[in-house]
Coordinates of C-alpha atoms in Angstrom, one line a residue:
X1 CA 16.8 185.5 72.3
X2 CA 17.7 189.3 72.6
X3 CA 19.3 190.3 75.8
X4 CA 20.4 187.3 76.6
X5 CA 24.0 186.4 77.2
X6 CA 24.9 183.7 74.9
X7 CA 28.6 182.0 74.2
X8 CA 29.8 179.2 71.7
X9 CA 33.0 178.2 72.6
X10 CA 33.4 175.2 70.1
X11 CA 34.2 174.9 66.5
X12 CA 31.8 173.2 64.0
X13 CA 29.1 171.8 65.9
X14 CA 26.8 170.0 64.3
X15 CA 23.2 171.5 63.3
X16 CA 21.3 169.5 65.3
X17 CA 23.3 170.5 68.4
X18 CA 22.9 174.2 67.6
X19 CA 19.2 173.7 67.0
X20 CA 18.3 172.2 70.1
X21 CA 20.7 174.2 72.3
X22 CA 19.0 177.6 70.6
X23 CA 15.1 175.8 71.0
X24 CA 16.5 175.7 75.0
X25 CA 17.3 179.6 74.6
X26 CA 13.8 180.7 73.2
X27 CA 12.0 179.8 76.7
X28 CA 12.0 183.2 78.9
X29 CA 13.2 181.3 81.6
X30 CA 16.0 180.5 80.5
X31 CA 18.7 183.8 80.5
X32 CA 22.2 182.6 79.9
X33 CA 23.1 179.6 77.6
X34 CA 26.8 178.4 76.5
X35 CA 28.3 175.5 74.4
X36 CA 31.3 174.1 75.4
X37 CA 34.2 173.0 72.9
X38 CA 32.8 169.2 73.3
X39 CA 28.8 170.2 72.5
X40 CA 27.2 167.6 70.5
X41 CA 23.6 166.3 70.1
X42 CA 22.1 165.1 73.1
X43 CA 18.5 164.8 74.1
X44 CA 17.1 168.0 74.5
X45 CA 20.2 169.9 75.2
X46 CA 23.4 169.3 73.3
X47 CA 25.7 167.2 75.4
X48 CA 28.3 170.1 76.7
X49 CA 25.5 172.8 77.1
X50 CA 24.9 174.7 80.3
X51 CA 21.9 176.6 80.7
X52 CA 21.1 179.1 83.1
X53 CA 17.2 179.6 84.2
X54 CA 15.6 181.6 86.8
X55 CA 12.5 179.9 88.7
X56 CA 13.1 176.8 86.8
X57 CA 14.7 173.6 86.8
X58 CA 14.0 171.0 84.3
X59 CA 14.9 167.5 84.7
X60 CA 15.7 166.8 81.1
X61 CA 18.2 169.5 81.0
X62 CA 20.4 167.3 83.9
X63 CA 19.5 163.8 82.0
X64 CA 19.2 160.2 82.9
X65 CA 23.0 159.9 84.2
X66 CA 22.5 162.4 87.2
X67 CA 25.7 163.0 88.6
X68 CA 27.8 160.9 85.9
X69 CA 31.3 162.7 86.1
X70 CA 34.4 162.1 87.1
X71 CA 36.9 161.4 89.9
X72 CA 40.6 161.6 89.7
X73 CA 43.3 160.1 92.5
X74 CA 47.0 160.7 92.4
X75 CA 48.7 158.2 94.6
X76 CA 52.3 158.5 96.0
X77 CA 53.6 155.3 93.7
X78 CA 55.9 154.9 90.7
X79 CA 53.7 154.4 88.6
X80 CA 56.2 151.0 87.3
X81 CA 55.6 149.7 90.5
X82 CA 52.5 148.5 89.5
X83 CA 51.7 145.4 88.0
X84 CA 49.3 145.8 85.3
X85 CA 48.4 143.0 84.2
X86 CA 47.5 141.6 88.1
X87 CA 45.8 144.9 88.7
X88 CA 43.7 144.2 85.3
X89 CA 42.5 140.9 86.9
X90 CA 41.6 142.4 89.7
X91 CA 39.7 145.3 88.4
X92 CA 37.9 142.7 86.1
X93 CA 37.2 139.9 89.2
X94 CA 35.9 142.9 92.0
X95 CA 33.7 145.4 90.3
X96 CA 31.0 144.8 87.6
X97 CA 31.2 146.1 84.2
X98 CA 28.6 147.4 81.6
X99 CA 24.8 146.2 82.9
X100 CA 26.4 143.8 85.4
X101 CA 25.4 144.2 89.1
X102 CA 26.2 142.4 92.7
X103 CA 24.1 139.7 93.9
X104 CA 23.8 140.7 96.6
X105 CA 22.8 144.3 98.2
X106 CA 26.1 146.1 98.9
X107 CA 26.4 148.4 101.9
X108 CA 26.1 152.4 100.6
X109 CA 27.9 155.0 103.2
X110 CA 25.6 157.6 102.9
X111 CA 23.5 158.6 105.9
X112 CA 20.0 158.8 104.4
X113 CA 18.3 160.8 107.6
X114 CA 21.1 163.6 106.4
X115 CA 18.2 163.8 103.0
X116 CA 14.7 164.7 102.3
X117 CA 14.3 162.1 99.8
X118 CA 10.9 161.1 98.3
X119 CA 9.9 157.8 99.0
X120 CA 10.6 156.9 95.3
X121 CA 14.0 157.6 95.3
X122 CA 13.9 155.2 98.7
X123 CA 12.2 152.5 97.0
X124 CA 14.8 152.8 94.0
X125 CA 17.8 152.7 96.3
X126 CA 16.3 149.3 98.5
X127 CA 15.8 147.6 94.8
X128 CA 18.4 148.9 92.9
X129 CA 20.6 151.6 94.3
X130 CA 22.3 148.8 97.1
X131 CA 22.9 146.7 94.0
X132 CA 24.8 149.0 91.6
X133 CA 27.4 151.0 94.0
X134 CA 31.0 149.9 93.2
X135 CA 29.8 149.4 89.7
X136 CA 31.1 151.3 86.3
X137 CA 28.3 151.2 83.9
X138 CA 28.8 151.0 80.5
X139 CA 29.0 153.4 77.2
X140 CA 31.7 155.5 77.8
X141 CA 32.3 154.9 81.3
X142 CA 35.8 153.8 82.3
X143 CA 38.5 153.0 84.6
X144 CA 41.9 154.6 83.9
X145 CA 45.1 153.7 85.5
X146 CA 47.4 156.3 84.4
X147 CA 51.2 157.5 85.0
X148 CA 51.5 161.4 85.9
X149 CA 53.4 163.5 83.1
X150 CA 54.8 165.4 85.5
X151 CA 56.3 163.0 88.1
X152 CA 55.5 159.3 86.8
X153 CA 53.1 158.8 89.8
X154 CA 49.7 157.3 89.5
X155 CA 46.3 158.3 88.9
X156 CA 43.5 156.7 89.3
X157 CA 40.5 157.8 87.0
X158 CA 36.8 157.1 87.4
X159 CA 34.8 157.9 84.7
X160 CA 31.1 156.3 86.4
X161 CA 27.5 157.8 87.8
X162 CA 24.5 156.6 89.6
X163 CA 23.7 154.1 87.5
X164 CA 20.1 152.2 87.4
X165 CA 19.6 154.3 90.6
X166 CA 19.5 157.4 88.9
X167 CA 18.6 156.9 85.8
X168 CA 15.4 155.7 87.5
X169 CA 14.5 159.0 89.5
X170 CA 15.5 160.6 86.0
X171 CA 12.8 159.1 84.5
X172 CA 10.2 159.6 87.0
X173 CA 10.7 163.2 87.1
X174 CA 10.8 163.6 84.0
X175 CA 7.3 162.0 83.3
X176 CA 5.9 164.1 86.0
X177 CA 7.5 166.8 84.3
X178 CA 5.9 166.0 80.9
X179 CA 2.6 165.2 82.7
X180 CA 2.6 169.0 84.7
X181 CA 2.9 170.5 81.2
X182 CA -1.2 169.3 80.2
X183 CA -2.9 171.9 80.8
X184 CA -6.0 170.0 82.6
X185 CA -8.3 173.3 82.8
X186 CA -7.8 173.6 78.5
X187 CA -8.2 169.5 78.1
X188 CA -11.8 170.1 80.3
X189 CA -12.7 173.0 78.0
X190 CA -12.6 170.6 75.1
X191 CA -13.9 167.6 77.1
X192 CA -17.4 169.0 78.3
X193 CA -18.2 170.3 74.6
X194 CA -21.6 167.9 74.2
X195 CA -21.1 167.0 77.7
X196 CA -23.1 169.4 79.6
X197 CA -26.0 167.0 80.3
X198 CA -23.9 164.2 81.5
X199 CA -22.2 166.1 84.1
X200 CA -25.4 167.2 85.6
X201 CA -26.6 163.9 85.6
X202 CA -24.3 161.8 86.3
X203 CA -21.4 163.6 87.9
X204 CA -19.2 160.3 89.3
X205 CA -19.6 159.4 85.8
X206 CA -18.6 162.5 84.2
X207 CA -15.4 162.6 86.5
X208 CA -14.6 159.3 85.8
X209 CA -14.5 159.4 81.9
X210 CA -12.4 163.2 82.6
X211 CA -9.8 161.5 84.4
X212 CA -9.6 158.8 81.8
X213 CA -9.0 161.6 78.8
X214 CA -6.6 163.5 81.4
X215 CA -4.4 159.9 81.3
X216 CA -4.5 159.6 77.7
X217 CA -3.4 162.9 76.9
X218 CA -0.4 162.4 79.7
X219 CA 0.2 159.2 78.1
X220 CA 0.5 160.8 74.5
X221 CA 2.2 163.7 76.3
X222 CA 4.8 161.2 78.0
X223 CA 6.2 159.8 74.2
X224 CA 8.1 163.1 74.3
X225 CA 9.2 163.4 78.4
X226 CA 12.7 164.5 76.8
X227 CA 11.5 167.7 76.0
X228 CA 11.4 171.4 77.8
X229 CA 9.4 170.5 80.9
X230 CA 10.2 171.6 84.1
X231 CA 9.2 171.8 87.3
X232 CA 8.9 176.2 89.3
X233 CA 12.2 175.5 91.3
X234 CA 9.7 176.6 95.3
X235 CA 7.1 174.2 94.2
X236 CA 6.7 171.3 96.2
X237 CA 7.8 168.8 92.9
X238 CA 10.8 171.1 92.0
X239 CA 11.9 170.9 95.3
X240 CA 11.6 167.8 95.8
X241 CA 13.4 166.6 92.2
X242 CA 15.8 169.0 93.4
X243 CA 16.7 167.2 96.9
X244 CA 16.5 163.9 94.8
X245 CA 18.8 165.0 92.2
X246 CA 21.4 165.9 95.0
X247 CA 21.1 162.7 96.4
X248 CA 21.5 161.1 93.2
X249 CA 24.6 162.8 93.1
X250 CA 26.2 162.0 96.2
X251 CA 25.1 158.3 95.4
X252 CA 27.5 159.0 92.2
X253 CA 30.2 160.3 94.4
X254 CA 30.4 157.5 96.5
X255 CA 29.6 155.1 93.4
X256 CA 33.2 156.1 92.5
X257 CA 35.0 156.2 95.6
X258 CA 33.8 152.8 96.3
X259 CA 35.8 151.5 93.3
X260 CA 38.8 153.9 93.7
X261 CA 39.0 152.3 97.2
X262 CA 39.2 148.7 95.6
X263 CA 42.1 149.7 93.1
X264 CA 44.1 151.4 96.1
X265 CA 43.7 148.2 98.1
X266 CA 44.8 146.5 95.4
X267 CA 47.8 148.2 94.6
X268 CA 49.1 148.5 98.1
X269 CA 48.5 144.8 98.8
X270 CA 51.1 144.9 95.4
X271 CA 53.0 147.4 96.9
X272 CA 53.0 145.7 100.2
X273 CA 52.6 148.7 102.4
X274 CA 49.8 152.0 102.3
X275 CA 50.1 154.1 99.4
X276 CA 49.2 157.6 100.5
X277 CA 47.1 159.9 98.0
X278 CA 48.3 163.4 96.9
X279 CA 45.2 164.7 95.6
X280 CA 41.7 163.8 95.1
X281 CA 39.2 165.4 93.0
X282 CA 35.6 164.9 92.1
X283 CA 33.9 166.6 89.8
X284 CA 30.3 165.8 87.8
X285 CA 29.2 167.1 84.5
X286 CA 25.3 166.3 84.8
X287 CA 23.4 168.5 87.4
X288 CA 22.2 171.4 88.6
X289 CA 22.7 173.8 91.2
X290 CA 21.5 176.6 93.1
X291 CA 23.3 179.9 92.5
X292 CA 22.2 183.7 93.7
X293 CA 18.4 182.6 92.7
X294 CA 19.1 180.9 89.5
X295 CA 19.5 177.5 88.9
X296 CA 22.0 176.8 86.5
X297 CA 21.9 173.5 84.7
X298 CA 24.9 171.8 83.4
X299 CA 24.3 168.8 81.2
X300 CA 27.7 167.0 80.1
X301 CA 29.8 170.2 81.3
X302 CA 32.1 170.2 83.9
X303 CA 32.1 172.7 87.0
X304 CA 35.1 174.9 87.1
X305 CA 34.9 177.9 89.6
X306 CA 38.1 179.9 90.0
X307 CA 41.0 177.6 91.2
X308 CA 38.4 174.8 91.6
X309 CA 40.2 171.6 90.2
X310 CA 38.5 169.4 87.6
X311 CA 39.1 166.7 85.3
X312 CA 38.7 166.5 81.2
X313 CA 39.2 163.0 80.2
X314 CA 40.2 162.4 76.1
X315 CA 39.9 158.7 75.4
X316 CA 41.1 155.2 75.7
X317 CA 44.7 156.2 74.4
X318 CA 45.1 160.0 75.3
X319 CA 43.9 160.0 78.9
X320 CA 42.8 162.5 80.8
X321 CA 43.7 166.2 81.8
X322 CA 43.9 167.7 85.3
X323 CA 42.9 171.4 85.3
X324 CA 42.4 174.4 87.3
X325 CA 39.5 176.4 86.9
X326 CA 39.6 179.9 86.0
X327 CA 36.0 181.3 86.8
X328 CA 34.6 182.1 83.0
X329 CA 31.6 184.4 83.6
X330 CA 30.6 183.6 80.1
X331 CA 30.7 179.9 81.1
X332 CA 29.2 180.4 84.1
X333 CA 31.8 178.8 85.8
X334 CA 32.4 176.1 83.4
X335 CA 34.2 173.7 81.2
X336 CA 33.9 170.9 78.8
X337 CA 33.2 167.3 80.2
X338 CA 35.7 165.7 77.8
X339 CA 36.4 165.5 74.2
X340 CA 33.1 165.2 72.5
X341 CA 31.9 162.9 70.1
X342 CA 32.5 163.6 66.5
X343 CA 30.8 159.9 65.1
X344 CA 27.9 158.4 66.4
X345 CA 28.2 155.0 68.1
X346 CA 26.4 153.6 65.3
X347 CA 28.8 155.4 62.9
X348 CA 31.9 154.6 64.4
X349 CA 30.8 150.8 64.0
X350 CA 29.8 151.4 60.7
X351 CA 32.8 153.2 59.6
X352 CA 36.1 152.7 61.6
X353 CA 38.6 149.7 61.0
X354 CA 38.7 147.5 63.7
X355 CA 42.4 146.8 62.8
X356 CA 43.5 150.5 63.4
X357 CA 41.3 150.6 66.4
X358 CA 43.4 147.9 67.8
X359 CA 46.4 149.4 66.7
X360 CA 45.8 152.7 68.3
X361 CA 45.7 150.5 71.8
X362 CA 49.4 149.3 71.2
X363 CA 51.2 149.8 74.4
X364 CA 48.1 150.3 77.1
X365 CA 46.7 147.3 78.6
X366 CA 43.3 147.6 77.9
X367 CA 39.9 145.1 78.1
X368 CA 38.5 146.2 74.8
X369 CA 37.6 144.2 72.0
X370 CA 36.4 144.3 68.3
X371 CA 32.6 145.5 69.7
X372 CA 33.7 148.4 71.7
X373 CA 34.5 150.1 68.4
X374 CA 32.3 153.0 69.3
X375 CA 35.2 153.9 71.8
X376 CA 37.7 154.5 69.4
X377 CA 39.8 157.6 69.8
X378 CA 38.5 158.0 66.6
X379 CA 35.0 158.1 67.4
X380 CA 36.0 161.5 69.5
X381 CA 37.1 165.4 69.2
X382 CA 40.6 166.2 68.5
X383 CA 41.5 166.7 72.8
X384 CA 44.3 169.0 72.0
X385 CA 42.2 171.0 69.8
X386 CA 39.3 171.2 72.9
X387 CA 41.7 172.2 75.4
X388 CA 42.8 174.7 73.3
X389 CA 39.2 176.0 72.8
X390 CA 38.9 176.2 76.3
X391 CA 42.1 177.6 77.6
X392 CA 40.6 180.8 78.7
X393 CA 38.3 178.3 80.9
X394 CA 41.0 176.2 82.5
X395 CA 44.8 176.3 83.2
X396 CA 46.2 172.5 82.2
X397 CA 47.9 171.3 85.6
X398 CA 48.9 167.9 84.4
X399 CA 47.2 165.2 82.3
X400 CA 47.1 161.1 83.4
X401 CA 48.5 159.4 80.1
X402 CA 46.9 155.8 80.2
X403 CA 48.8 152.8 81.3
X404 CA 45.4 150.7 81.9
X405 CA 42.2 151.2 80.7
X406 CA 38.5 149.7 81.7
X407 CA 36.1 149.9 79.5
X408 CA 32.4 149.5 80.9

């Protein structure tokens, strides 16, 4: 890893984080590499990483949720205009939660001639894309109604990505990805040993039983697609996972405004007249873009050119912060996606009292119940310490503190 820029911006990440963020930094490809305040273990890359490569993009390095992040309305209401508990109802009757989808296809406002899609990606959004847009997701997706600490007013927060539809094309890259790393030349070096006479007998034959030993070995190859595969960003695949991904997070985008647009409704059919919105932000924390011929991957890590505004969401009783970037060079533009996991899901159902859990809650009408557990504040990072971490990153501009709060 000499010569290469690398920055840790958190405090005591765990090992296994470390380990697979630094296996990421031993490919030659890859030139820049940072962990934001939030890095924890992920699949391949610690969640919070961003990874800077030149000539390559790697699926895995994005992950399943392409385009999961996170969009932020403030609308021109007292926030105790709202009623909570109808708005709750509402929320719970309109869009799905967790693996719950519409029975019916739903219409998607995205011009699809504007995109060079493969025909996968096509096929996924006729059979599942149409059925999953206005939905949240589960895990640690989540709807936040929030009151401004600066004027009272009310943000809307989306916490939500592209769902079955991207998790799909995830996956299908990413076997591609693992499948372009077999090396068929080397496999028909070892192949033809004993061979010879076969092949000039019976060359159909020969070809046949190749092709066969070329599947198993992407098949054995495939039990590990998480790993460091990618795709040369002007080949035909890379450019094409690369159009796909963009799509994917556009379909993410409009994922979120779809149910932002239900909430509004909702609260000026309360409010009985249109509420208008102050701001609107959007911001994802799993992709990769394009930038002065590198391709810098961002997997759980939040976008945050100079001046660009973002949002850092805590947890179910902090909220979520509304920052300004301030152009990090050493984070390649960059900031943390939220708090950061400190315990497992499994741990934090194995360890944390349900009784505090609910406790915590007191005061913020919220759907969650004894099995969501695993989103206890306690189950995350300090926030104040992260922002802290990061201040050289971001500028705080004001932070939604949680009034209602959807889990998925």
């Amino acid at each position: 890893m000499k010569n290469k820029q690398i920055k840790i911006f958190g405090k005591n990440i765990e090992l296994d984080a470390i380990k697979q963020f630094e296996e990421a930094m031993k490919l030659e490809c890859n030139v820049q590499g940072a962990l934001m305040p939030d890095a924890h273990t992920g699949y391949t890359l610690p969640i919070g990483a961003i990874i800077k490569s030149k000539d390559y993009i790697f699926p895995s390095y994005v992950g399943y949720d392409i385009g999961c992040g996170m969009c932020a309305v403030k609308l021109d209401i007292d926030s105790n205009l709202v009623d909570l508990d109808k708005l709750k109802q509402t929320i719970l009757n309109k869009i799905p939660l967790g693996s719950v989808k519409h029975n019916t296809p739903q219409k998607i406002n995205i011009k699809l001639s504007n995109y060079s899609i493969s025909d996968f990606t096509k096929y996924r959004i006729e059979d599942t894309g149409v059925y999953q847009i206005g939905t949240l997701g589960g895990g640690n997706h989540f709807i936040e109604i929030g009151k401004s600490e600066k004027d009272n007013k009310v943000w809307i927060v989306i916490h939500s990505g592209s769902r079955g539809l991207g998790y799909k094309v995830a996956d299908y890259y990413m076997t591609l990805a693992t499948q372009n790393s077999v090396n068929t030349e080397e496999l028909e070096k070892e192949f033809i040993i004993g061979k010879e006479i076969f092949k000039e007998k019976n060359l159909e034959g020969y070809k046949k039983a190749f092709n066969k030993y070329v599947t198993t070995a992407w098949d054995k190859a495939t039990k590990n697609k998480e790993g460091h595969y990618g795709f040369h960003i002007v080949s035909k695949i890379g450019q094409s996972y690369y159009c796909d991904m963009n799509f994917c997070l556009d379909f993410a985008l409009e994922n979120r405004k779809t149910m932002i647009n239900i909430i509004k409704k909702a609260i000026e059919e309360q409010y009985g007249k249109e509420v208008s919105e102050e701001v609107f932000i959007n911001r994802n924390h799993n992709h990769a873009e394009l930038k002065e011929g590198f391709i810098i991957h961002r997997k759980g890590a939040t976008h945050s050119e100079k001046d660009m505004l973002g949002v850092i969401p805590a947890n179910m009783k902090d909220g979520s912060f509304i920052v300004k970037g301030k152009g990090s060079e050493l984070s390649m533009n960059s900031s943390s996606h939220g708090a950061g996991r400190v315990l497992s899901r499994k741990q934090a159902k194995e360890t944390l009292d349900v009784v505090d859990f609910h406790k915590s809650m007191e005061g913020i009408i919220t759907n969650h119940t004894d099995s969501t557990i695993d989103e206890s504040p306690k189950a995350y990072k300090d926030i104040f310490e992260v922002m802290e971490l990061q201040k050289d990153l971001v500028e705080i501009l004001d932070r939604s503190i949680p009034i209602l709060n959807i889990k998925g």
